[in-house]
Tab-separated table of C-alpha atoms in Angstrom:
chain	number	residue	atom	x	y	z
A	287	MET	CA	-15.209	68.256	-88.093
A	288	PRO	CA	-16.255	64.608	-87.703
A	289	ALA	CA	-17.938	63.793	-84.431
A	290	VAL	CA	-19.419	60.895	-82.498
A	291	VAL	CA	-23.143	60.493	-83.173
A	292	ALA	CA	-23.889	57.196	-81.420
A	293	LEU	CA	-22.304	54.878	-78.874
A	294	TYR	CA	-23.206	51.255	-78.195
A	295	ARG	CA	-22.182	48.417	-75.953
A	296	TYR	CA	-23.322	44.797	-76.032
A	297	PRO	CA	-23.513	43.317	-72.521
A	298	VAL	CA	-24.213	39.788	-73.766
A	299	LYS	CA	-22.241	38.624	-76.766
A	300	GLY	CA	-24.593	38.189	-79.700
A	301	LEU	CA	-27.592	39.948	-78.169
A	302	THR	CA	-29.018	43.410	-78.628
A	303	PRO	CA	-27.065	46.593	-77.896
A	304	GLU	CA	-27.455	49.296	-75.304
A	305	ALA	CA	-27.357	52.782	-76.814
A	306	CYS	CA	-25.329	55.033	-74.514
A	307	ASN	CA	-24.563	58.721	-74.224
A	308	THR	CA	-21.127	57.957	-72.797
A	309	LEU	CA	-18.774	54.979	-72.845
A	310	THR	CA	-15.780	54.317	-70.636
A	311	VAL	CA	-12.850	53.075	-72.676
A	312	LEU	CA	-10.440	50.769	-70.843
A	313	SER	CA	-6.999	49.539	-71.798
A	314	GLU	CA	-6.711	47.870	-75.219
A	315	GLY	CA	-9.825	49.679	-76.321
A	316	ARG	CA	-12.210	47.482	-74.417
A	317	ILE	CA	-15.443	49.206	-73.433
A	318	ALA	CA	-16.674	48.967	-69.849
A	319	GLY	CA	-19.786	46.786	-69.754
A	320	ASP	CA	-19.269	45.442	-73.287
A	321	ARG	CA	-19.429	41.668	-73.937
A	322	VAL	CA	-19.288	40.895	-70.231
A	323	LEU	CA	-21.457	37.779	-70.656
A	324	GLY	CA	-21.975	35.084	-73.258
A	325	PHE	CA	-23.717	31.763	-73.839
A	326	ARG	CA	-20.923	29.248	-74.387
A	327	PHE	CA	-21.036	25.625	-75.527
A	328	ALA	CA	-20.382	22.905	-72.948
A	329	ASN	CA	-17.475	21.544	-74.968
A	330	ALA	CA	-15.732	24.884	-75.350
A	331	THR	CA	-12.020	24.541	-74.789
A	332	ALA	CA	-11.543	27.861	-73.031
A	333	ALA	CA	-12.033	28.413	-69.333
A	334	ASP	CA	-15.152	30.359	-68.473
A	335	ALA	CA	-13.143	33.446	-67.603
A	336	ALA	CA	-10.991	33.248	-70.729
A	337	TRP	CA	-11.512	34.705	-74.192
A	338	SER	CA	-12.269	32.369	-77.077
A	339	LYS	CA	-13.399	32.642	-80.672
A	340	LYS	CA	-17.054	33.389	-81.172
A	341	TYR	CA	-17.818	29.991	-82.647
A	342	GLU	CA	-17.803	28.498	-79.157
A	343	PHE	CA	-20.719	30.757	-78.277
A	344	VAL	CA	-24.296	31.119	-79.378
A	345	VAL	CA	-23.971	34.243	-81.509
A	346	LEU	CA	-25.759	35.831	-84.426
A	347	ALA	CA	-23.336	34.264	-86.865
A	348	ASN	CA	-24.617	30.792	-85.990
A	349	THR	CA	-28.057	31.708	-84.636
A	350	PRO	CA	-29.500	34.515	-86.797
A	351	ALA	CA	-32.805	34.641	-84.924
A	352	LEU	CA	-31.021	35.884	-81.794
A	353	ALA	CA	-31.663	39.294	-83.337
A	354	ARG	CA	-35.283	38.968	-82.259
A	355	LEU	CA	-34.395	38.727	-78.586
A	356	GLU	CA	-34.474	41.927	-76.581
A	357	LEU	CA	-31.931	42.239	-73.798
A	358	GLY	CA	-32.006	44.203	-70.608
A	359	PHE	CA	-29.038	43.968	-68.268
A	360	ASP	CA	-29.003	45.728	-64.932
A	361	HIS	CA	-25.253	46.261	-64.548
A	362	ARG	CA	-25.542	47.321	-60.914
A	363	ARG	CA	-27.831	44.567	-59.655
A	364	LYS	CA	-26.419	41.946	-62.043
A	365	ARG	CA	-29.803	40.867	-63.334
A	366	LEU	CA	-30.514	39.769	-66.868
A	367	ARG	CA	-33.858	40.097	-68.635
A	368	ILE	CA	-34.526	38.627	-72.064
A	369	GLN	CA	-37.728	39.106	-74.036
A	370	ARG	CA	-38.973	38.106	-77.437
A	371	ASP	CA	-41.544	40.241	-79.215
A	372	GLY	CA	-42.314	41.909	-75.912
A	373	ALA	CA	-42.955	38.645	-74.070
A	374	LEU	CA	-40.672	37.792	-71.180
A	375	LEU	CA	-38.546	34.699	-71.733
A	376	VAL	CA	-36.480	34.904	-68.576
A	377	GLU	CA	-35.403	37.329	-65.883
A	378	ASP	CA	-32.951	36.252	-63.233
A	379	ALA	CA	-29.846	37.082	-61.258
A	380	LEU	CA	-26.279	36.111	-62.126
A	381	ASP	CA	-25.869	33.752	-59.185
A	382	ASP	CA	-25.266	30.044	-59.834
A	383	ASP	CA	-28.919	29.048	-59.856
A	384	GLY	CA	-29.937	32.076	-61.880
A	385	ARG	CA	-27.292	31.369	-64.501
A	386	LYS	CA	-28.536	27.803	-64.841
A	387	ARG	CA	-32.134	28.939	-65.246
A	388	ILE	CA	-31.224	31.605	-67.795
A	389	SER	CA	-29.016	29.194	-69.724
A	390	ALA	CA	-31.732	26.529	-69.790
A	391	VAL	CA	-34.317	28.954	-71.158
A	392	ILE	CA	-31.972	30.225	-73.864
A	393	GLN	CA	-30.870	26.697	-74.721
A	394	ASN	CA	-34.465	25.567	-75.193
A	395	HIS	CA	-35.246	28.680	-77.196
A	396	VAL	CA	-32.234	28.204	-79.470
A	397	LEU	CA	-32.988	24.512	-79.967
A	398	GLY	CA	-36.398	25.505	-81.271
A	399	LEU	CA	-34.985	27.767	-83.966
A	400	PRO	CA	-34.624	26.473	-87.505
A	401	ASP	CA	-31.020	27.640	-87.849
A	402	ASN	CA	-29.069	26.915	-84.695
A	403	PRO	CA	-25.713	25.438	-83.634
A	404	LEU	CA	-27.063	23.072	-80.976
A	405	SER	CA	-29.330	20.638	-82.817
A	406	GLY	CA	-27.376	17.498	-83.602
A	407	HIS	CA	-24.552	18.532	-81.279
A	408	PRO	CA	-25.247	17.029	-77.857
A	409	GLU	CA	-21.616	17.656	-76.939
A	410	ARG	CA	-22.392	21.388	-76.894
A	411	LEU	CA	-25.058	20.997	-74.204
A	412	PRO	CA	-25.794	22.345	-71.723
A	413	LEU	CA	-25.146	25.960	-72.610
A	414	ARG	CA	-23.333	27.936	-69.934
A	415	LEU	CA	-23.816	31.618	-69.241
A	416	VAL	CA	-20.209	32.721	-68.710
A	417	GLY	CA	-18.703	36.011	-67.626
A	418	ASP	CA	-18.752	37.938	-64.396
A	419	GLY	CA	-21.038	40.643	-65.729
A	420	VAL	CA	-18.310	43.235	-65.212
A	421	THR	CA	-15.161	42.323	-67.150
A	422	PRO	CA	-15.349	43.000	-70.909
A	423	ARG	CA	-13.640	39.946	-72.363
A	424	TYR	CA	-15.732	38.260	-75.072
A	425	GLN	CA	-15.078	40.642	-77.953
A	426	ASP	CA	-14.569	38.980	-81.343
A	427	ASN	CA	-10.913	39.936	-81.209
A	428	GLU	CA	-8.747	38.613	-78.394
A	429	ARG	CA	-7.121	42.010	-78.006
A	430	GLY	CA	-10.454	43.620	-77.313
A	431	GLN	CA	-10.578	46.630	-79.610
A	432	ALA	CA	-13.306	49.217	-79.781
A	433	THR	CA	-14.952	49.311	-83.193
A	434	LEU	CA	-15.940	52.367	-85.211
A	435	HIS	CA	-17.791	53.076	-88.436
A	436	SER	CA	-19.180	56.177	-90.070
A	437	ARG	CA	-22.764	56.937	-91.017
A	438	GLU	CA	-21.457	57.860	-94.457
A	439	THR	CA	-20.103	54.335	-94.972
A	440	LEU	CA	-23.371	52.902	-93.718
A	441	ALA	CA	-25.263	55.090	-96.204
A	442	ALA	CA	-23.016	53.919	-99.045
A	443	VAL	CA	-23.662	50.282	-98.196
A	444	ALA	CA	-27.381	50.939	-97.762
A	445	ALA	CA	-27.569	52.605	-101.172
A	446	ALA	CA	-25.578	49.874	-102.883
A	447	SER	CA	-27.676	47.138	-101.322
A	448	GLY	CA	-30.964	48.828	-102.133
A	449	ASP	CA	-31.907	48.857	-98.489
A	450	PRO	CA	-32.284	52.457	-97.320
A	451	GLY	CA	-33.413	51.227	-93.923
A	452	LEU	CA	-30.207	49.321	-93.267
A	453	ASP	CA	-29.711	49.610	-89.535
A	454	GLU	CA	-26.275	50.254	-88.108
A	455	ALA	CA	-27.081	47.876	-85.259
A	456	ARG	CA	-26.402	45.103	-87.727
A	457	PHE	CA	-22.712	45.935	-87.708
A	458	ARG	CA	-22.313	45.927	-83.937
A	459	SER	CA	-19.822	48.769	-83.693
A	460	ASN	CA	-19.192	50.583	-80.436
A	461	ILE	CA	-18.652	54.029	-81.930
A	462	VAL	CA	-20.501	55.660	-84.817
A	463	ILE	CA	-19.258	58.916	-86.299
A	464	GLU	CA	-20.475	61.384	-88.900
A	465	GLY	CA	-18.706	64.035	-90.970
A	466	VAL	CA	-16.292	62.029	-93.118
A	467	ALA	CA	-16.380	60.616	-96.633
A	468	ALA	CA	-17.735	57.106	-97.085
A	469	TRP	CA	-15.037	54.534	-96.270
A	470	GLU	CA	-12.697	57.238	-94.992
A	471	GLU	CA	-12.276	55.420	-91.680
A	472	ASN	CA	-10.638	52.529	-93.541
A	473	SER	CA	-7.871	54.908	-94.590
A	474	TRP	CA	-6.991	55.473	-90.930
A	475	MET	CA	-5.328	52.056	-90.610
A	476	GLY	CA	-2.049	52.465	-88.746
A	477	ARG	CA	-2.872	56.005	-87.706
A	478	ARG	CA	-3.772	57.572	-84.398
A	479	ILE	CA	-7.102	59.297	-83.818
A	480	ARG	CA	-8.413	61.197	-80.859
A	481	ILE	CA	-12.040	61.045	-79.748
A	482	GLY	CA	-12.646	63.661	-77.130
A	483	ARG	CA	-9.747	63.146	-74.746
A	484	VAL	CA	-9.070	59.500	-75.603
A	485	ALA	CA	-6.389	58.535	-78.120
A	486	PHE	CA	-6.735	55.358	-80.208
A	487	ASP	CA	-4.537	53.541	-82.672
A	488	VAL	CA	-6.472	52.113	-85.606
A	489	VAL	CA	-5.165	48.568	-85.953
A	490	ARG	CA	-7.634	46.523	-87.954
A	491	GLN	CA	-10.307	46.560	-90.595
A	492	ARG	CA	-13.117	44.503	-89.213
A	493	PRO	CA	-14.463	41.536	-91.209
A	494	ALA	CA	-18.035	42.157	-92.320
A	495	ALA	CA	-21.115	40.032	-91.765
A	496	SER	CA	-21.708	36.799	-93.569
A	497	PRO	CA	-24.789	36.886	-95.826
A	498	ARG	CA	-26.324	33.932	-93.998
A	499	THR	CA	-26.600	35.981	-90.852
A	500	ARG	CA	-28.891	38.571	-92.384
A	501	ILE	CA	-32.212	38.697	-90.640
A	502	ARG	CA	-34.733	41.330	-89.798
A	503	GLY	CA	-35.137	41.903	-86.119
A	504	PRO	CA	-37.009	44.371	-83.949
A	505	ALA	CA	-37.694	47.790	-85.387
A	506	ASN	CA	-36.852	46.473	-88.857
A	507	ALA	CA	-33.193	46.261	-87.910
A	508	ILE	CA	-30.851	43.839	-89.616
A	509	TYR	CA	-28.211	42.385	-87.384
A	510	ARG	CA	-25.312	40.075	-87.792
B	59	MET	CA	-21.949	40.810	-97.474
B	60	LYS	CA	-22.220	40.313	-101.179
B	61	VAL	CA	-22.647	44.031	-101.736
B	62	LEU	CA	-19.206	44.694	-100.263
B	63	THR	CA	-17.521	42.249	-102.594
B	64	SER	CA	-19.549	43.023	-105.699
B	65	ARG	CA	-20.114	46.775	-105.450
B	66	PHE	CA	-17.102	47.894	-103.458
B	67	ALA	CA	-14.563	45.414	-104.797
B	68	GLN	CA	-13.580	44.098	-101.395
B	69	ALA	CA	-12.036	40.657	-101.679
B	70	ASP	CA	-12.423	40.147	-97.946
B	71	PRO	CA	-15.417	42.245	-96.985
B	72	THR	CA	-14.850	44.585	-94.090
B	73	PHE	CA	-16.973	47.136	-92.339
B	74	ALA	CA	-15.709	49.298	-89.485
B	75	VAL	CA	-12.259	49.479	-87.961
B	76	GLY	CA	-10.851	48.091	-84.724
B	77	MET	CA	-8.933	50.359	-82.383
B	78	VAL	CA	-6.808	50.025	-79.273
B	79	THR	CA	-6.142	52.808	-76.843
B	80	SER	CA	-2.735	54.429	-77.061
B	81	GLY	CA	-3.010	55.815	-73.543
B	82	PRO	CA	-4.942	55.127	-70.385
B	83	GLY	CA	-8.391	55.324	-71.949
B	84	GLY	CA	-11.167	57.402	-70.449
B	85	GLU	CA	-14.683	58.497	-71.186
B	86	ILE	CA	-16.045	59.309	-74.629
B	87	ARG	CA	-19.352	60.976	-75.322
B	88	VAL	CA	-21.854	61.473	-78.108
B	89	GLY	CA	-20.836	64.777	-79.670
B	90	ASP	CA	-17.108	64.356	-79.067
B	91	PRO	CA	-14.979	65.535	-81.996
B	92	VAL	CA	-12.889	63.012	-83.899
B	93	VAL	CA	-9.414	64.199	-84.869
B	94	VAL	CA	-7.036	62.198	-87.054
B	95	ALA	CA	-3.371	62.737	-86.268
B	96	GLY	CA	-1.702	64.448	-89.171
B	97	GLY	CA	-5.054	64.775	-90.890
């Protein structure tokens, strides 16, 4: 029988995941603690507490080198810690001053990257760290939606791409399962599945990464 | 991903599926079985 083999959540949109032994699934499939923060452009049209498309944020799709940042988020104390290659970039609280300091450090870091969405776009500055650190609202899809892939599908893609080390972190799913045929999960569109005691409706096949976002990050992982 | 379009014949490359809860949600764990309705 297929079973869950890994669970992930992504506290800050675009940054590294937390591997978890359990996840709490909320209404609409949102995961507690998932995408509760994000670095949004100054000229974003959405209110801070509202969902918007990812292109109003600094994300891996527009800033591939974000994959090299290592995130630590203390959900209880609401403190964010971001490192690069083991060196601390910033650690601060999610109060007003802390958010400004964190945003400034990330903005300066992103501006120094060769491929970034800020250079030449003064209207996008300053970056704002948005989100209350609790409410999961910045998923790629407005409806939230937990995402799932199988290790068998990952293995098929890894074999076809000639990259046996292809890391599932690249695909940024919440739920990873094992025990099905490759691509079998795609055949579940429109069907209901049960994971443990939680029932889900499979409603969407998720668009895959753009080639330009491929980059090797920590532990030889490739993220999007 | 080029490999999805070239090797798996996906016009619009996809990887993974999106899901919404059909009930109140709850806790899931590593090791939980996955059962497909009617499967």
